[in-house]
Coordinates of C-alpha atoms in Angstrom, one line a residue:
Chain A
M1 CA -10.7 13.3 4.2
S2 CA -14.2 12.6 2.9
G3 CA -16.6 14.3 0.6
A4 CA -15.8 16.9 -1.9
P5 CA -12.4 18.4 -1.8
P6 CA -12.1 21.8 -0.1
P7 CA -12.3 24.8 -2.4
A8 CA -9.0 25.6 -4.2
L9 CA -7.2 28.7 -2.9
S10 CA -6.6 31.1 -5.8
P11 CA -3.0 32.3 -6.2
R12 CA -4.2 35.8 -5.6
L13 CA -5.8 34.9 -2.3
N14 CA -2.6 33.1 -1.3
R15 CA -0.6 36.2 -2.0
L16 CA -2.9 38.7 -0.4
A17 CA -4.0 36.8 2.8
P18 CA -0.5 36.6 4.4
L19 CA 0.2 40.2 3.5
V20 CA -3.1 41.2 5.3
I21 CA -2.3 39.0 8.3
F22 CA 1.2 40.3 8.7
A23 CA 0.2 44.0 8.2
L24 CA -2.5 43.6 10.9
L25 CA 0.0 42.1 13.3
A26 CA 2.6 44.8 12.6
L27 CA 0.0 47.5 13.4
A28 CA -1.5 45.7 16.4
P29 CA 0.8 47.2 19.1
L30 CA 0.0 50.7 17.9
V31 CA -3.7 50.1 18.0
A32 CA -3.4 48.3 21.4
H33 CA -1.4 51.3 22.7
A34 CA -4.0 53.8 21.4
L35 CA -6.8 51.8 23.0
G36 CA -4.9 51.5 26.3
A37 CA -5.1 47.7 26.0
G38 CA -1.4 47.0 26.6
H39 CA -2.0 43.4 27.6
W40 CA -3.0 42.6 24.0
V41 CA 0.7 42.9 22.9
S42 CA 1.5 40.0 25.2
L43 CA -1.5 37.9 24.1
L44 CA -0.6 38.5 20.4
T45 CA 3.0 37.6 21.1
R46 CA 1.8 34.2 22.5
V47 CA -0.5 33.8 19.5
M48 CA 2.3 34.4 17.0
I49 CA 4.7 32.0 18.9
L50 CA 2.1 29.2 18.8
A51 CA 1.3 30.1 15.1
I52 CA 5.0 29.4 14.3
A53 CA 4.5 25.9 15.8
A54 CA 1.2 25.4 14.0
L55 CA 2.8 26.5 10.7
S56 CA 5.6 24.1 11.1
L57 CA 3.1 21.3 11.8
D58 CA 1.2 22.3 8.6
L59 CA 4.3 21.4 6.6
I60 CA 4.1 17.8 7.6
L61 CA 0.4 17.5 8.3
G62 CA -1.1 19.6 5.6
L63 CA 1.5 19.3 2.8
G64 CA 2.9 15.9 3.8
G65 CA -0.2 14.2 5.2
M66 CA 1.6 13.0 8.3
V67 CA -0.6 13.2 11.4
S68 CA 2.1 13.7 14.1
F69 CA 0.7 13.6 17.6
G70 CA 4.0 14.4 19.1
H71 CA 4.7 17.8 17.7
A72 CA 4.7 19.5 21.2
A73 CA 7.9 17.6 22.0
F74 CA 9.8 19.8 19.6
V75 CA 8.4 22.9 21.1
G76 CA 9.2 21.4 24.5
I77 CA 12.8 20.7 23.5
G78 CA 13.2 24.3 22.4
A79 CA 11.6 25.7 25.5
Y80 CA 13.6 23.4 27.9
M81 CA 16.9 24.1 26.2
A82 CA 16.3 27.8 26.4
G83 CA 15.4 27.5 30.1
I84 CA 18.2 25.2 30.9
L85 CA 20.8 27.4 29.2
V86 CA 19.5 30.5 31.0
H87 CA 19.6 28.5 34.3
E88 CA 23.2 27.5 33.6
G89 CA 24.2 31.1 32.8
I90 CA 24.8 30.7 29.1
G91 CA 21.4 31.9 27.9
D92 CA 22.4 33.8 24.8
L93 CA 20.5 33.2 21.6
L94 CA 23.7 32.8 19.7
V95 CA 24.2 29.6 21.8
T96 CA 20.6 28.7 22.4
V97 CA 19.4 28.7 18.7
P98 CA 22.1 26.5 17.3
V99 CA 21.8 24.1 20.2
V100 CA 18.0 23.8 19.8
L101 CA 18.3 23.4 16.1
V102 CA 20.8 20.5 16.5
C103 CA 18.8 18.9 19.3
C104 CA 15.5 19.1 17.4
A105 CA 17.2 17.8 14.2
F106 CA 18.5 14.8 16.0
Y107 CA 15.3 14.1 17.9
G108 CA 13.4 14.5 14.6
A109 CA 15.7 12.3 12.7
F110 CA 15.7 9.5 15.3
T111 CA 11.9 9.5 16.0
G112 CA 11.0 10.1 12.4
A113 CA 13.3 7.3 11.1
I114 CA 11.3 4.9 13.3
S115 CA 7.8 6.3 13.1
L116 CA 7.8 7.1 9.4
R117 CA 8.1 3.4 8.6
T118 CA 4.5 3.1 9.6
Q119 CA 1.4 4.9 8.3
G120 CA -2.1 5.9 9.4
V121 CA -3.1 5.0 13.0
A122 CA 0.3 3.3 13.7
F123 CA 2.1 6.5 12.8
I124 CA -0.2 8.5 15.1
M125 CA 0.4 6.1 18.0
I126 CA 4.2 6.0 17.6
T127 CA 4.5 9.8 17.5
L128 CA 2.2 10.0 20.5
A129 CA 4.4 7.5 22.3
F130 CA 7.6 9.4 21.6
G131 CA 5.9 12.6 22.7
Q132 CA 4.9 11.0 26.0
M133 CA 8.5 9.7 26.5
A134 CA 9.7 13.2 26.1
Y135 CA 7.1 14.3 28.6
F136 CA 8.2 11.9 31.2
F137 CA 11.8 12.6 30.5
A138 CA 11.1 16.3 31.3
Q139 CA 9.3 15.3 34.5
A140 CA 12.4 13.5 35.6
L141 CA 14.7 16.5 35.1
Y142 CA 14.9 17.2 38.9
R143 CA 17.7 19.6 38.5
Y144 CA 15.4 21.7 36.3
G145 CA 12.3 21.6 38.4
G146 CA 11.0 18.1 37.5
D147 CA 7.2 18.1 37.8
D148 CA 7.0 21.7 38.9
G149 CA 8.8 23.1 35.9
L150 CA 11.5 25.7 35.8
T151 CA 11.2 29.4 36.3
L152 CA 13.6 31.5 34.2
N153 CA 15.3 34.1 36.3
A154 CA 16.1 36.1 33.1
R155 CA 15.3 36.0 29.4
S156 CA 17.7 34.9 26.8
T157 CA 20.1 37.6 25.6
L158 CA 21.1 38.4 22.0
A159 CA 24.8 38.8 21.7
G160 CA 24.9 40.0 25.3
F161 CA 22.0 42.5 25.0
A162 CA 18.8 41.9 26.9
V163 CA 16.7 42.8 23.9
L164 CA 13.9 40.4 24.7
N165 CA 13.1 42.2 28.0
N166 CA 11.4 45.0 26.0
K167 CA 7.8 43.9 25.3
L168 CA 7.6 45.7 22.0
V169 CA 11.0 44.6 20.7
F170 CA 10.1 41.0 21.7
F171 CA 6.8 41.3 19.8
Y172 CA 8.5 42.4 16.6
I173 CA 11.2 39.8 16.9
V174 CA 8.5 37.1 17.2
L175 CA 6.7 38.7 14.2
A176 CA 10.0 38.6 12.2
V177 CA 10.5 34.9 13.1
L178 CA 6.9 34.2 12.1
V179 CA 7.3 35.9 8.7
A180 CA 10.6 34.2 8.1
S181 CA 9.1 30.7 9.0
F182 CA 6.2 31.4 6.7
L183 CA 8.4 32.4 3.8
L184 CA 10.7 29.4 4.4
I185 CA 7.8 26.9 4.4
R186 CA 6.0 28.5 1.5
G187 CA 9.3 28.4 -0.4
L188 CA 9.7 24.7 0.4
A189 CA 6.1 24.1 -0.6
G190 CA 6.6 25.5 -4.0
S191 CA 10.0 23.9 -4.6
R192 CA 10.8 20.6 -6.2
F193 CA 11.0 19.1 -2.8
G194 CA 7.5 20.4 -1.8
R195 CA 5.9 19.0 -4.9
A196 CA 7.5 15.6 -4.2
L197 CA 6.2 15.8 -0.7
T198 CA 2.7 16.5 -2.0
G199 CA 3.1 13.5 -4.3
C200 CA 4.0 11.3 -1.3
R201 CA 0.9 12.5 0.6
D202 CA -1.4 11.7 -2.3
N203 CA 0.1 8.6 -3.7
A204 CA 3.3 7.1 -2.2
T205 CA 3.2 3.9 -4.3
R206 CA 3.2 6.0 -7.4
M207 CA 6.1 8.1 -6.2
A208 CA 8.1 5.0 -5.4
S209 CA 7.5 3.7 -8.9
L210 CA 8.6 7.0 -10.3
G211 CA 11.9 6.5 -8.5
Y212 CA 11.4 8.7 -5.4
D213 CA 12.7 7.7 -2.0
V214 CA 9.4 8.3 -0.1
L215 CA 10.9 7.7 3.4
R216 CA 13.7 10.2 2.8
I217 CA 11.3 12.9 1.5
R218 CA 9.0 12.5 4.5
L219 CA 11.9 12.3 7.0
T220 CA 13.4 15.5 5.6
A221 CA 10.1 17.3 6.0
F222 CA 9.7 15.9 9.5
V223 CA 13.1 17.1 10.6
I224 CA 12.7 20.6 9.1
S225 CA 9.3 20.9 10.7
G226 CA 10.6 19.9 14.1
M227 CA 13.5 22.4 13.9
I228 CA 11.1 25.3 13.3
A229 CA 8.9 24.1 16.1
G230 CA 12.0 24.1 18.3
V231 CA 12.5 27.8 17.6
A232 CA 8.9 28.5 18.6
G233 CA 9.8 26.7 21.9
I234 CA 12.7 29.1 22.6
L235 CA 10.4 32.1 22.1
L236 CA 7.7 30.4 24.3
A237 CA 10.0 29.9 27.2
N238 CA 11.2 33.5 27.0
H239 CA 7.7 34.8 26.8
T240 CA 6.3 32.9 29.8
E241 CA 9.6 32.9 31.6
F242 CA 8.7 29.4 32.6
V243 CA 8.9 25.9 31.2
S244 CA 7.2 22.8 32.5
P245 CA 6.5 19.2 31.3
A246 CA 2.9 20.5 30.4
Y247 CA 4.5 22.1 27.2
I248 CA 5.2 18.6 25.9
A249 CA 1.9 16.9 27.0
W250 CA -0.1 15.2 24.2
Q251 CA -2.9 17.6 24.7
R252 CA -0.7 20.3 23.5
S253 CA 0.1 18.3 20.3
G254 CA -3.6 17.9 19.8
E255 CA -4.1 21.6 20.1
F256 CA -1.6 22.2 17.3
I257 CA -3.5 19.7 15.1
F258 CA -6.7 21.6 15.9
M259 CA -5.1 24.9 14.9
V260 CA -4.0 23.6 11.6
I261 CA -7.3 22.0 10.8
I262 CA -9.3 25.1 11.9
G263 CA -7.0 27.2 9.7
G264 CA -7.3 24.9 6.7
L265 CA -4.9 22.0 6.0
G266 CA -1.9 22.8 3.9
S267 CA -2.8 26.5 3.4
L268 CA 0.0 27.8 5.6
W269 CA -1.4 31.2 6.2
G270 CA -4.5 29.4 7.4
A271 CA -2.4 27.8 10.1
I272 CA -1.6 31.3 11.4
A273 CA -5.3 32.3 11.3
G274 CA -6.2 29.0 13.0
A275 CA -3.7 29.5 15.8
A276 CA -5.1 33.0 16.3
A277 CA -8.7 31.9 16.3
F278 CA -8.0 29.0 18.7
L279 CA -6.2 31.1 21.2
L280 CA -8.4 34.2 21.0
I281 CA -11.6 32.2 21.4
E282 CA -10.0 30.3 24.3
E283 CA -9.0 33.6 25.9
G284 CA -12.4 35.2 25.3
L285 CA -14.4 32.2 26.6
S286 CA -12.2 31.7 29.7
G287 CA -12.9 35.3 30.6
V288 CA -16.7 34.6 30.5
T289 CA -17.0 31.4 32.4
E290 CA -14.7 28.9 34.1
H291 CA -16.5 26.1 32.3
W292 CA -15.3 27.5 29.0
K293 CA -14.1 24.2 27.7
A294 CA -17.7 23.0 27.6
I295 CA -18.4 25.7 25.1
F296 CA -15.1 25.5 23.3
G297 CA -15.3 21.8 22.5
P298 CA -18.7 21.8 20.8
L299 CA -17.7 25.0 19.0
I300 CA -14.7 23.2 17.4
I301 CA -16.8 20.2 16.5
L302 CA -19.3 22.4 14.8
F303 CA -16.6 24.3 13.0
V304 CA -14.9 21.2 11.6
L305 CA -18.2 19.7 10.6
F306 CA -19.5 22.8 8.7
T307 CA -16.5 24.4 7.2
R308 CA -14.6 22.4 4.5
G309 CA -11.1 23.7 4.3
G310 CA -11.2 25.6 7.5
I311 CA -10.7 29.4 7.8
A312 CA -8.7 29.5 4.5
G313 CA -11.5 27.6 2.7
F314 CA -14.1 29.9 4.2
V315 CA -12.3 33.0 3.1
A316 CA -11.7 31.5 -0.4
R317 CA -15.5 30.9 -0.8
L318 CA -16.3 34.4 0.4
T319 CA -13.8 36.1 -1.9
N320 CA -14.9 33.9 -4.8
R321 CA -18.5 35.0 -4.4
N322 CA -17.9 38.7 -3.8
G323 CA -14.7 39.4 -5.8
G324 CA -15.8 37.5 -9.0
G325 CA -13.0 35.0 -8.7
H326 CA -12.3 33.0 -11.8
D327 CA -12.0 29.5 -10.5
Chain B
M1 CA 20.0 -10.6 -32.1
T2 CA 19.4 -7.7 -29.6
E3 CA 19.6 -8.2 -25.9
P4 CA 16.2 -8.3 -24.2
V5 CA 15.4 -5.3 -21.9
I6 CA 13.5 -7.3 -19.4
R7 CA 14.3 -11.0 -18.9
L8 CA 12.6 -13.3 -16.3
A9 CA 14.2 -16.6 -15.7
G10 CA 12.5 -19.4 -13.8
L11 CA 10.5 -17.2 -11.6
N12 CA 8.5 -18.8 -8.7
K13 CA 6.2 -17.2 -6.1
A14 CA 3.8 -18.8 -3.7
F15 CA 1.5 -17.4 -1.1
G16 CA 1.4 -20.3 1.4
A17 CA 0.1 -23.4 -0.6
L18 CA -1.1 -21.2 -3.5
V19 CA 1.4 -21.1 -6.3
V20 CA 0.8 -17.9 -8.2
T21 CA 4.0 -17.9 -10.3
D22 CA 5.2 -21.2 -11.5
T23 CA 8.7 -21.3 -13.3
V24 CA 7.9 -18.3 -15.5
S25 CA 10.5 -17.4 -18.1
L26 CA 9.8 -14.6 -20.4
D27 CA 11.6 -11.7 -22.1
V28 CA 10.7 -8.3 -23.7
R29 CA 13.0 -7.1 -26.5
P30 CA 13.7 -3.5 -27.4
G31 CA 10.8 -1.9 -29.4
E32 CA 8.4 -4.8 -29.1
I33 CA 5.0 -5.2 -27.4
H34 CA 4.9 -8.5 -25.6
A35 CA 1.4 -9.1 -24.4
L36 CA 0.6 -11.3 -21.4
I37 CA -2.9 -12.7 -21.3
G38 CA -4.7 -15.1 -19.1
P39 CA -8.0 -15.7 -17.3
N40 CA -8.7 -13.9 -14.0
G41 CA -6.6 -15.3 -11.2
A42 CA -3.9 -16.5 -13.5
G43 CA -1.3 -14.5 -11.7
K44 CA -0.7 -11.6 -14.2
T45 CA -0.8 -8.8 -11.6
T46 CA 1.4 -10.8 -9.2
L47 CA 3.9 -11.2 -12.0
I48 CA 3.8 -7.4 -12.8
H49 CA 4.4 -6.7 -9.1
Q50 CA 7.5 -8.9 -9.1
I51 CA 8.8 -7.2 -12.2
A52 CA 8.1 -3.7 -10.8
G53 CA 9.7 -4.7 -7.4
T54 CA 6.6 -4.4 -5.1
L55 CA 6.8 -8.2 -4.5
T56 CA 9.9 -10.3 -4.3
P57 CA 9.9 -13.7 -6.1
D58 CA 10.7 -16.9 -4.0
S59 CA 13.3 -18.0 -6.6
G60 CA 14.4 -17.2 -10.2
T61 CA 16.0 -14.0 -11.5
I62 CA 14.7 -10.7 -13.0
T63 CA 17.1 -8.8 -15.3
I64 CA 16.4 -5.3 -16.4
G65 CA 18.7 -3.7 -19.0
G66 CA 21.3 -6.4 -18.4
Q67 CA 21.5 -5.8 -14.6
D68 CA 20.2 -8.3 -12.0
M69 CA 17.3 -6.6 -10.3
T70 CA 15.7 -9.6 -8.6
A71 CA 15.9 -8.0 -5.2
A72 CA 16.1 -4.3 -6.1
S73 CA 13.6 -1.8 -4.8
P74 CA 11.0 -0.2 -7.1
Q75 CA 13.0 3.0 -7.0
A76 CA 16.2 1.3 -8.2
R77 CA 14.3 -0.4 -11.0
S78 CA 12.8 3.0 -12.0
R79 CA 16.3 4.4 -12.2
A80 CA 17.4 1.4 -14.3
G81 CA 14.8 2.5 -16.9
L82 CA 11.6 0.7 -16.0
A83 CA 8.3 2.6 -16.0
R84 CA 4.9 1.3 -15.3
T85 CA 1.2 2.1 -15.3
F86 CA -1.2 0.7 -12.7
Q87 CA -4.2 -1.5 -13.0
I88 CA -6.1 1.0 -10.8
T89 CA -5.2 4.4 -12.1
S90 CA -2.5 5.9 -10.0
I91 CA -1.9 9.6 -10.2
I92 CA -1.4 12.6 -7.8
P93 CA -5.0 13.9 -7.8
S94 CA -4.4 17.2 -6.0
L95 CA -1.7 18.4 -8.4
S96 CA -2.3 19.7 -11.9
V97 CA -2.0 17.4 -15.0
E98 CA 1.2 19.2 -16.0
A99 CA 2.6 18.9 -12.4
N100 CA 1.9 15.2 -12.4
V101 CA 4.1 14.7 -15.5
A102 CA 6.6 17.3 -14.3
L103 CA 7.0 15.2 -11.2
A104 CA 8.0 12.2 -13.4
V105 CA 10.5 14.4 -15.3
Q106 CA 11.9 15.7 -12.0
A107 CA 12.4 12.2 -10.6
H108 CA 15.3 11.5 -12.9
C109 CA 16.9 15.0 -13.2
A110 CA 20.0 16.3 -11.5
H111 CA 18.4 17.8 -8.3
P112 CA 15.1 16.0 -7.9
L113 CA 14.5 17.2 -4.3
S114 CA 16.0 20.7 -4.5
F115 CA 14.7 23.1 -1.8
F116 CA 15.6 26.1 -3.9
R117 CA 14.2 25.5 -7.3
T118 CA 10.6 26.6 -7.8
A119 CA 8.8 23.7 -9.5
A120 CA 5.8 25.4 -11.1
T121 CA 7.7 27.7 -13.4
D122 CA 10.6 25.5 -14.2
D123 CA 10.8 25.0 -17.9
T124 CA 13.4 22.2 -17.6
L125 CA 10.5 20.3 -16.0
N126 CA 7.6 21.7 -17.8
G127 CA 9.1 21.5 -21.3
P128 CA 9.5 17.7 -21.3
A129 CA 6.2 17.4 -19.4
R130 CA 4.3 19.2 -22.2
A131 CA 6.0 17.1 -24.8
A132 CA 4.8 14.0 -23.1
L133 CA 1.3 15.4 -22.7
E134 CA 1.3 16.3 -26.4
R135 CA 2.0 12.7 -27.3
V136 CA -0.9 11.3 -25.3
G137 CA -3.3 14.1 -26.4
L138 CA -3.8 15.8 -23.0
I139 CA -2.0 19.0 -23.7
E140 CA -5.2 21.1 -23.5
R141 CA -6.0 19.7 -20.1
R142 CA -2.6 20.6 -18.6
S143 CA -3.8 23.2 -16.0
M144 CA -6.6 21.0 -14.8
R145 CA -6.5 19.3 -11.4
A146 CA -5.6 15.7 -12.3
G147 CA -8.3 14.3 -10.0
A148 CA -10.9 16.0 -12.1
L149 CA -10.0 14.2 -15.4
S150 CA -12.2 11.5 -16.9
H151 CA -11.2 7.9 -16.3
G152 CA -9.8 7.5 -19.8
E153 CA -7.9 10.7 -19.5
K154 CA -6.3 9.5 -16.2
R155 CA -5.2 6.4 -18.1
A156 CA -3.6 8.6 -20.7
L157 CA -2.0 10.8 -18.0
E158 CA -0.5 7.7 -16.4
I159 CA 1.1 6.8 -19.8
A160 CA 2.4 10.4 -20.1
M161 CA 4.0 10.0 -16.7
A162 CA 5.6 6.8 -17.8
L163 CA 6.9 8.3 -21.0
A164 CA 8.3 11.4 -19.1
L165 CA 10.6 9.0 -17.2
E166 CA 12.3 8.3 -20.6
P167 CA 12.3 4.6 -19.8
R168 CA 13.7 1.7 -21.7
A169 CA 10.9 -0.6 -20.8
I170 CA 7.2 0.1 -19.8
L171 CA 4.9 -2.3 -18.0
F172 CA 1.2 -1.6 -18.9
D173 CA -1.1 -3.2 -16.3
E174 CA -4.5 -3.4 -18.1
P175 CA -4.4 0.1 -19.6
M176 CA -7.8 -0.3 -21.2
A177 CA -9.6 -1.5 -18.0
G178 CA -12.8 0.3 -17.4
V179 CA -12.5 2.9 -20.1
S180 CA -15.1 3.6 -22.8
R181 CA -14.9 2.1 -26.2
E182 CA -13.9 5.3 -27.8
E183 CA -11.2 6.1 -25.2
S184 CA -9.9 2.6 -25.5
G185 CA -9.5 3.0 -29.2
R186 CA -7.4 6.1 -28.5
I187 CA -5.2 4.2 -26.1
V188 CA -4.7 1.4 -28.6
D189 CA -3.5 4.0 -31.2
L190 CA -1.3 5.6 -28.6
L191 CA 0.4 2.2 -27.7
A192 CA 0.8 1.5 -31.4
S193 CA 2.6 4.8 -31.8
L194 CA 5.1 3.8 -29.1
K195 CA 6.1 0.6 -30.8
G196 CA 9.7 0.6 -31.8
R197 CA 10.7 3.0 -29.1
Y198 CA 10.3 1.1 -25.9
A199 CA 10.2 -2.5 -24.8
M200 CA 6.6 -2.9 -23.6
L201 CA 5.0 -5.6 -21.5
L202 CA 1.2 -5.4 -21.9
V203 CA -1.2 -7.1 -19.6
E204 CA -4.7 -6.7 -21.0
H205 CA -8.1 -8.4 -21.1
D206 CA -9.3 -6.8 -24.4
M207 CA -8.4 -9.6 -26.9
E208 CA -9.0 -7.4 -29.9
A209 CA -6.5 -4.8 -28.6
V210 CA -4.0 -7.5 -27.7
F211 CA -4.0 -9.2 -31.0
S212 CA -3.8 -6.0 -33.0
L213 CA -0.9 -4.6 -30.9
A214 CA 1.3 -7.4 -29.8
D215 CA 4.3 -8.7 -31.6
R216 CA 4.4 -11.7 -29.2
V217 CA 1.8 -13.1 -26.9
S218 CA 2.3 -15.3 -23.8
V219 CA -0.6 -17.0 -22.1
L220 CA -0.5 -17.4 -18.3
V221 CA -2.8 -20.0 -16.7
Y222 CA -2.6 -20.9 -13.0
G223 CA 0.8 -19.2 -12.8
R224 CA 2.3 -21.1 -15.7
I225 CA 3.1 -19.9 -19.2
I226 CA 1.3 -22.5 -21.4
A227 CA 2.0 -20.9 -24.7
S228 CA 4.1 -18.2 -26.2
G229 CA 4.5 -16.9 -29.8
T230 CA 3.2 -14.6 -32.4
A231 CA -0.5 -13.6 -32.2
D232 CA -1.4 -16.1 -34.9
E233 CA 0.5 -19.0 -33.3
V234 CA -1.2 -18.3 -29.9
R235 CA -4.6 -17.8 -31.4
T236 CA -4.5 -21.2 -33.1
N237 CA -2.9 -23.1 -30.2
P238 CA -5.4 -25.8 -29.1
E239 CA -4.2 -25.7 -25.5
V240 CA -4.9 -22.0 -25.3
K241 CA -8.3 -22.4 -26.9
T242 CA -9.4 -24.9 -24.2
A243 CA -7.7 -23.3 -21.3
Y244 CA -8.5 -19.7 -21.9
I245 CA -10.3 -18.5 -24.9
G246 CA -13.0 -21.1 -24.8
E247 CA -15.6 -22.0 -27.4
D248 CA -16.6 -18.6 -28.4
A249 CA -13.1 -17.7 -29.9

């Protein structure tokens, strides 16, 4: 990061912003229903699912300073396990969730233990390589569709009940998972562990000389982040009722990084806003022209160039000016 | 005779053909300031790195608090009671001044990486952190972002972080480097106030500071210790005069 540091987010803003975001999301289906725009519920469900993944990435990227280019692999593991378990007739969340958490923890511990021995560009390249290995592995799963992907003939059940089949119930389940992930990660950020993680981001040499095991701290964050992304994967597979190797492609990992940066690194609630902005702009532009990427790309570049601290930093500057903030 | 806290015996280190540490033996006793001086390129920083554990010597032994630590990691040495400050100030810029010191307190407490304990409001961390900040005169700056401190204040913060570890020995790597005259006077006073409590190894260019603070002085030239003794003995040593201090001393 170059230049002046992004504006500090006041504690008040950090308390209020997530409340506003979650309240808006909770009311969104009612508004959509009133306006007769039912498809918005599905779009917002997708936004929230990818926001969970972006939020989990913010734990290691924003708070931990680890630029992982393989985050989509965790989402892919969650999505594939959900799809495979449904395909094999044991698609209950009571089975799926523990299986995915364990798989993501092992995958995260294995790839993290290797990649976290490096830093900077080498770390990016190794996480990218692991991501691509996961991608080609998924392509080779012929029993589960290989290249073409796997269509789910049903959604996962919860203790035998097909609760995810109801659009609205699914929406609120995803919202609950999003809120829980946010509270979990914010709790971690404020804990002793979180402070040590920030220390390792800023100055690993100093942390080692204070007696901290830097690798262990980073690896723990990496594994937790991956497990949360895996949960996002389960929801994603159930939402689209389809999984394919494209979920794991490196472009997807890049999109998660964009979401976090657009939102404002390390701000957590910014990652949710970033995911929403990314997907809604994408949706809006793709409705206007089929060459929407030609507009979207430059838009992102301009955004990153001209807003320090992303959406969170932008909101912080606005509220500081208007609300008479004290810092 | 008390046992030295840090003892180096026959330490050697070479980078290819360049010998940077040549059979160095040296010890630091409890409560004393042992100063290490020498011209640029004499190998002072390389020696500090070997004591702190960021470089491993080719041969010889390093003992800290009676334990052989020659091949131990920096973390293990920190747990054995060794703290250090860095030649280039080394703090956590995005955290508050208080959080920086609290992070040092946290490092050696019972649950240093707990997920469940909120750090910012934890008085078992903040109490000792404030005490350390009080001692270095930074208590009024405690809520500031550490990155926004002046250079001299960052130096003082580093010392507070070292103190918060409750170490037995502290390595000071040029604590006065690049600070203003006024601030360096404050750091000299601070180091003087720590005498008797910690075993301190001080690497410093400021001769005035060294001779006023040190109980013993060792002179390192081309990786070798050419003289070692009290400030007066070293000051009058003819070899030291020619090799290091030169005519203007």
